[in-house]
XYZ file of C-alpha atoms in Angstrom:
314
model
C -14.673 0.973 -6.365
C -11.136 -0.046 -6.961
C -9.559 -2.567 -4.444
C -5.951 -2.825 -3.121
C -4.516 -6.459 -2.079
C -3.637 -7.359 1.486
C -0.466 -9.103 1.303
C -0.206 -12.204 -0.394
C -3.373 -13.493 0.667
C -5.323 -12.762 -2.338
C -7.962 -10.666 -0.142
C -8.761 -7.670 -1.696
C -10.134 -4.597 -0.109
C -12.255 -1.064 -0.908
C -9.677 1.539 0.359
C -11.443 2.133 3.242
C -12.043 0.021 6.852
C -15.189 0.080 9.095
C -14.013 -0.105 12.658
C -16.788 -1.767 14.533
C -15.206 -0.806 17.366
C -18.133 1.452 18.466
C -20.535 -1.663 18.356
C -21.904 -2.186 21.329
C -20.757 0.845 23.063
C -21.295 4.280 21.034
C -23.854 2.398 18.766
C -26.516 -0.413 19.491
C -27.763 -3.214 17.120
C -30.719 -1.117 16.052
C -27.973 1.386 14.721
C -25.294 -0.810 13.698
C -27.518 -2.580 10.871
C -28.533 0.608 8.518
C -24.382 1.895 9.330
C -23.055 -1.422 7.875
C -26.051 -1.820 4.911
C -24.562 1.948 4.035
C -20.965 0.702 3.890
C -21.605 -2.191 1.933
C -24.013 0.629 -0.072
C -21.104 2.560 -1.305
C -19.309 -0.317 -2.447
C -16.651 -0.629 1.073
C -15.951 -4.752 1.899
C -13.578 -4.508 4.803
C -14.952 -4.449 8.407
C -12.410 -4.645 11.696
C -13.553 -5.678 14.825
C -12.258 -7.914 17.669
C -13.296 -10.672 20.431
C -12.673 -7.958 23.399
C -14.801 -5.194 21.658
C -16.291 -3.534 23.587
C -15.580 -4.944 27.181
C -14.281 -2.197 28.727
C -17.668 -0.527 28.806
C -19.352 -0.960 31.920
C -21.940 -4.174 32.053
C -20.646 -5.583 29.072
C -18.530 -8.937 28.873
C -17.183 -8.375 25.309
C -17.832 -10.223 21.705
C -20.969 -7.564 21.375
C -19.248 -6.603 18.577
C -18.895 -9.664 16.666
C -22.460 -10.640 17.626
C -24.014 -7.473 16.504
C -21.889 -8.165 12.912
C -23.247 -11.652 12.872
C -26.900 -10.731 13.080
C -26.608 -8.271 10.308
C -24.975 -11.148 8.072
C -27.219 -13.436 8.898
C -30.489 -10.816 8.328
C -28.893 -8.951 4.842
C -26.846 -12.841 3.950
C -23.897 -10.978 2.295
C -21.171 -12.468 3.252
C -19.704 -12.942 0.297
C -19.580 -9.169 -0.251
C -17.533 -8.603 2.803
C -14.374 -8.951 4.082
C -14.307 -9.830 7.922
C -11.231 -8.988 10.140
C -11.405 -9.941 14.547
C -8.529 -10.210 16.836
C -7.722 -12.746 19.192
C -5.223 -12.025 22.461
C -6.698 -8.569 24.625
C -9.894 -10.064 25.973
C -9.611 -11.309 29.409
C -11.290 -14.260 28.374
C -8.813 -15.209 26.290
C -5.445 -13.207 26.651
C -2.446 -14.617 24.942
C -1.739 -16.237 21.810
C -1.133 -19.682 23.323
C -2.158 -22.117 20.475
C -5.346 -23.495 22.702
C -5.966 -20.246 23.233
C -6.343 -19.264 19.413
C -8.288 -22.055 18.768
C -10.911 -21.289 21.508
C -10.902 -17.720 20.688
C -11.591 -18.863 16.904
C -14.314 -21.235 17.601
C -16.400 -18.565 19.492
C -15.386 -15.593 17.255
C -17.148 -17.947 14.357
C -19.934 -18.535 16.517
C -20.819 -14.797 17.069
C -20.011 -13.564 13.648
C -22.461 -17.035 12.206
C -19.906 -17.333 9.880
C -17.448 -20.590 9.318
C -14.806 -18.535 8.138
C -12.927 -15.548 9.490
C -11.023 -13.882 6.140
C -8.646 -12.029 8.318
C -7.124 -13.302 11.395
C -5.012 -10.877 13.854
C -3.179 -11.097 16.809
C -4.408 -8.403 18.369
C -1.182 -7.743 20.895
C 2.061 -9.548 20.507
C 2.839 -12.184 23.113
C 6.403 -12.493 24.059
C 5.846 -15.681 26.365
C 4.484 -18.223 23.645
C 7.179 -18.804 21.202
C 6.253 -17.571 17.710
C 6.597 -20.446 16.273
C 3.863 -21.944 18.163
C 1.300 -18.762 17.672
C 1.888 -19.183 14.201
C 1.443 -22.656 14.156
C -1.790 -22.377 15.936
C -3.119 -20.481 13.120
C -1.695 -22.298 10.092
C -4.493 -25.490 11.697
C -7.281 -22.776 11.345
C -5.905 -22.121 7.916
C -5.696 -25.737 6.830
C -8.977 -26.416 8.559
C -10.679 -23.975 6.773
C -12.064 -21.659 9.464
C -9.231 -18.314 8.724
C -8.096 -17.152 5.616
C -5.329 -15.248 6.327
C -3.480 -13.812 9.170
C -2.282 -10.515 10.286
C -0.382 -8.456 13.100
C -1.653 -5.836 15.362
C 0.275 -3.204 17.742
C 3.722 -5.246 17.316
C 6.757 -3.747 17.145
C 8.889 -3.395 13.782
C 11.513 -6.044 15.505
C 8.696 -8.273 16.440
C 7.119 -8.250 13.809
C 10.122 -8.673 11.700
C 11.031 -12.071 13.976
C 7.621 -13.396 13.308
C 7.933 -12.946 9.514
C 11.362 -14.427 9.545
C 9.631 -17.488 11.657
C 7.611 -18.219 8.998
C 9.982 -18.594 6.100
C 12.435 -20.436 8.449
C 9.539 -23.483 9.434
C 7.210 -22.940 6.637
C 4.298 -21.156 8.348
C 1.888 -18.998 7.354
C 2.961 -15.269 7.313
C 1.312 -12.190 8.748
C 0.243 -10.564 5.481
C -1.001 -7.424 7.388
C 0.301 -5.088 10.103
C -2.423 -2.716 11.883
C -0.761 0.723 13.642
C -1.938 3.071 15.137
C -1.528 5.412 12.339
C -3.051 9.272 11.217
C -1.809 12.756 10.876
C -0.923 13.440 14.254
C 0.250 10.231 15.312
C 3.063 8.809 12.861
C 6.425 8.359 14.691
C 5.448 5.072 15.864
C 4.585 3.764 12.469
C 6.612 5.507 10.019
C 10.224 4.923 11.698
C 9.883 1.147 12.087
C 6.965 -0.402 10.457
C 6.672 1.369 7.111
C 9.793 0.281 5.803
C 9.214 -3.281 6.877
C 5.563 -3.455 5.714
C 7.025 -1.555 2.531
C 9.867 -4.309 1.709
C 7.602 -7.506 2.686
C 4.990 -5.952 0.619
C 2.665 -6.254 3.884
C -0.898 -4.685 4.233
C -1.079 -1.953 6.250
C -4.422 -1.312 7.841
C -3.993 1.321 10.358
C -6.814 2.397 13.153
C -7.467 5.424 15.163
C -7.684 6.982 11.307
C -8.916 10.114 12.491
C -7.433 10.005 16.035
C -10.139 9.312 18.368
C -12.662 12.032 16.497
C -10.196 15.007 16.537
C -8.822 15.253 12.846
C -12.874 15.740 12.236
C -11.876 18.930 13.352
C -15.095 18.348 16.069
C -12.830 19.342 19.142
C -10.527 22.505 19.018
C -10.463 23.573 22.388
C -10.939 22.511 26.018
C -14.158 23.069 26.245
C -15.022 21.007 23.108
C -13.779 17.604 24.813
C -17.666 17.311 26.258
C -18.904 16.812 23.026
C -17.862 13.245 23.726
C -18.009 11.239 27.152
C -16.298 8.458 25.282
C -13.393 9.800 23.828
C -13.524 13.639 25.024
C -10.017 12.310 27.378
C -8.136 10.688 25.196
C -8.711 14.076 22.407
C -6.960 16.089 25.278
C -3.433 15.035 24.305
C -4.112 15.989 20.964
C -4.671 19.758 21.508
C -1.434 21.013 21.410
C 0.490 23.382 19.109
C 1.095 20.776 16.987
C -2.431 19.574 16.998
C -3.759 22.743 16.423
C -0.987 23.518 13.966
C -2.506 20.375 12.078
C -6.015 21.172 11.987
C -5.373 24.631 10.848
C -3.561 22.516 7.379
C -6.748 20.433 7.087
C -9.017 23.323 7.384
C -6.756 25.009 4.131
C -6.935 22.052 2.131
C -10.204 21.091 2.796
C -11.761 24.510 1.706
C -9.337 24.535 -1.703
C -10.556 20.932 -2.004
C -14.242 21.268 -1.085
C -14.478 18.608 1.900
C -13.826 18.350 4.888
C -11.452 17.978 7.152
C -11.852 14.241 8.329
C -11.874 13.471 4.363
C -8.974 15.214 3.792
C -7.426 13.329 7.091
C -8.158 9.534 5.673
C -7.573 10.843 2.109
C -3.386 11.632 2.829
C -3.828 8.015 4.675
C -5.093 6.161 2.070
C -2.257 8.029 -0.725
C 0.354 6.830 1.995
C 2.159 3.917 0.271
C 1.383 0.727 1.297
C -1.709 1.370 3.358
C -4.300 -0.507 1.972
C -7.172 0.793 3.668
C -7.368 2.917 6.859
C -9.960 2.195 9.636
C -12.452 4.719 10.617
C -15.433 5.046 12.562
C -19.194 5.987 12.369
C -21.839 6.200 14.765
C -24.740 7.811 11.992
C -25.279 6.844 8.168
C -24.716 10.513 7.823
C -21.287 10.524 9.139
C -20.665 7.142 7.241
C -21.513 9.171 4.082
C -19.082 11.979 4.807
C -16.183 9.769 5.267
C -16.940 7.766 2.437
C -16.404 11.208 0.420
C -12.739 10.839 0.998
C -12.390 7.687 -1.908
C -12.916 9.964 -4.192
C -10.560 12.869 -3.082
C -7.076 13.376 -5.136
C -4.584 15.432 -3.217
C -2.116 17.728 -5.233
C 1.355 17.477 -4.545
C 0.768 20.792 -2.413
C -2.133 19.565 -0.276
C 0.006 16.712 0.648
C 3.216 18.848 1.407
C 1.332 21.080 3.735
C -0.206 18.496 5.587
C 3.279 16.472 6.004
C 4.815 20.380 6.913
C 2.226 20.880 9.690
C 2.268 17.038 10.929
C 6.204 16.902 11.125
């Protein structure tokens, strides 16, 4: 499997991320161990997650995520195969990137995952009310005490993000060595005006989620009355079925049957070609669906496959 860096930070990752978002909410423990022992299976390292997954499902307080991760490490002990990314800041619990906040928020992220070291550290949300000096300063103690690795950025803005990497060369501070978008075929505005050519010059990692917005570049919902395939994410598909939407999945059904896949490997194969993106995030609530993603590694896009999908995405 070849591996891309992250950054600086000498991490290096499979070129494609398990979101363990799901954990906890679309799939239980029982689940969650054969999905991850079929990840590490086909040779993938890099697994995203956060303190606050999954506490916006009803009866759950959040970390269930983390914890579910840390009982399959500590069951299959192979840590050392696998690269672990959380956030800190969007849990009520602790919201903010105050420094005694981080350091809280650490502690117990280490204690879930039974691991005493997180490899990738994010801020999940920027914080405008703690200077960034001080954020970053919180995590360059974790750093220097052993318990990160390296830290990245998640849903800041390209002027943000660019003041918090100029913070760091001006006092000496760890950078952010990656920068996590929201990022797929249908939604790229956000990224591709502002962060690309930032994460491009600084030679960041990008690591973008909602790879295969929500379920619908799968090509699983294509009308109205497809959204109740999915309690959990039949909503937030709605926006997506537009003309343009359509217009999209009608370029991934093309390519897929010249290419002999299918449409969600197609989808996170034009991600992971995308310069700088080091490895996309995507979701799976079955081994089965694990294996069909994973099928997009191994896809090469033409020159023509990629024009059509960046004509129908425009």
């Amino acid at each position: 499997m070849p591996v891309r860096p992250l950054g600086r930070s000498g991490i290096t990752v499979a070129p494609l991320a398990f979101g363990a978002n799901v954990f906890g909410w679309s799939v239980d423990a029982a689940r969650a161990l054969p999905i991850l022992d079929a990840f590490v299976a086909h040779g993938f390292n890099l697994i995203d997650t956060a303190d606050a997954y999954p506490a916006w499902v009803p009866g759950n307080r959040g970390g269930e995520s983390e914890t579910i991760i840390g009982e399959w490490l500590a069951r299959r002990r192979v840590r050392d195969r696998v690269v672990i990314a959380t956030k800190v800041a969007k849990w009520s619990r602790h919201r903010g990137l105050a420094p005694a906040t981080i350091r809280a928020a650490a502690d117990e992220s280490l204690q879930r995952l039974r691991t005493d070291h997180i490899d990738l550290y994010q801020a999940h949300e920027d914080d405008p009310n703690v200077p960034l000096e001080e954020t970053l300063g919180a995590f360059s103690r974790l750093i220097e005490q052993g318990k990160v690795r390296a830290i990245g950025a998640s849903n800041y803005s390209a002027p943000r993000l660019a003041e918090a990497l100029a913070t760091s060369a001006r006092y000496g501070l760890p950078r952010y060595e990656t920068v996590q978008p929201e990022y797929n075929l249908y939604d790229r505005a956000g990224y591709e005006a502002g962060l690309e050519p930032l994460a491009r010059d600084h030679g960041l990692g990008v690591i973008g989620y909602y790879a295969l917005a929500s379920g619908f570049l799968s090509g699983k919902y294509r009308s109205e009355a497809d959204l109740g395939l999915s309690r959990a994410r039949g909503e937030r598909v709605r926006r997506y079925l537009d003309a343009r939407g359509l217009r999209i999945l009608a370029a991934l059904d093309t390519v897929a049957a010249a290419q002999r896949a299918t449409p969600a490997q197609v989808a996170l194969a034009w991600l992971i070609a995308r310069p700088g993106v080091r490895a996309p995030i995507a979701s799976a609530t079955s081994v089965a669906q694990l294996d069909e993603l994973a099928g997009a590694v191994r896809l090469v896009l033409c020159a023509e496959d990629i024009a059509r999908l960046d004509q129908a995405s425009a």
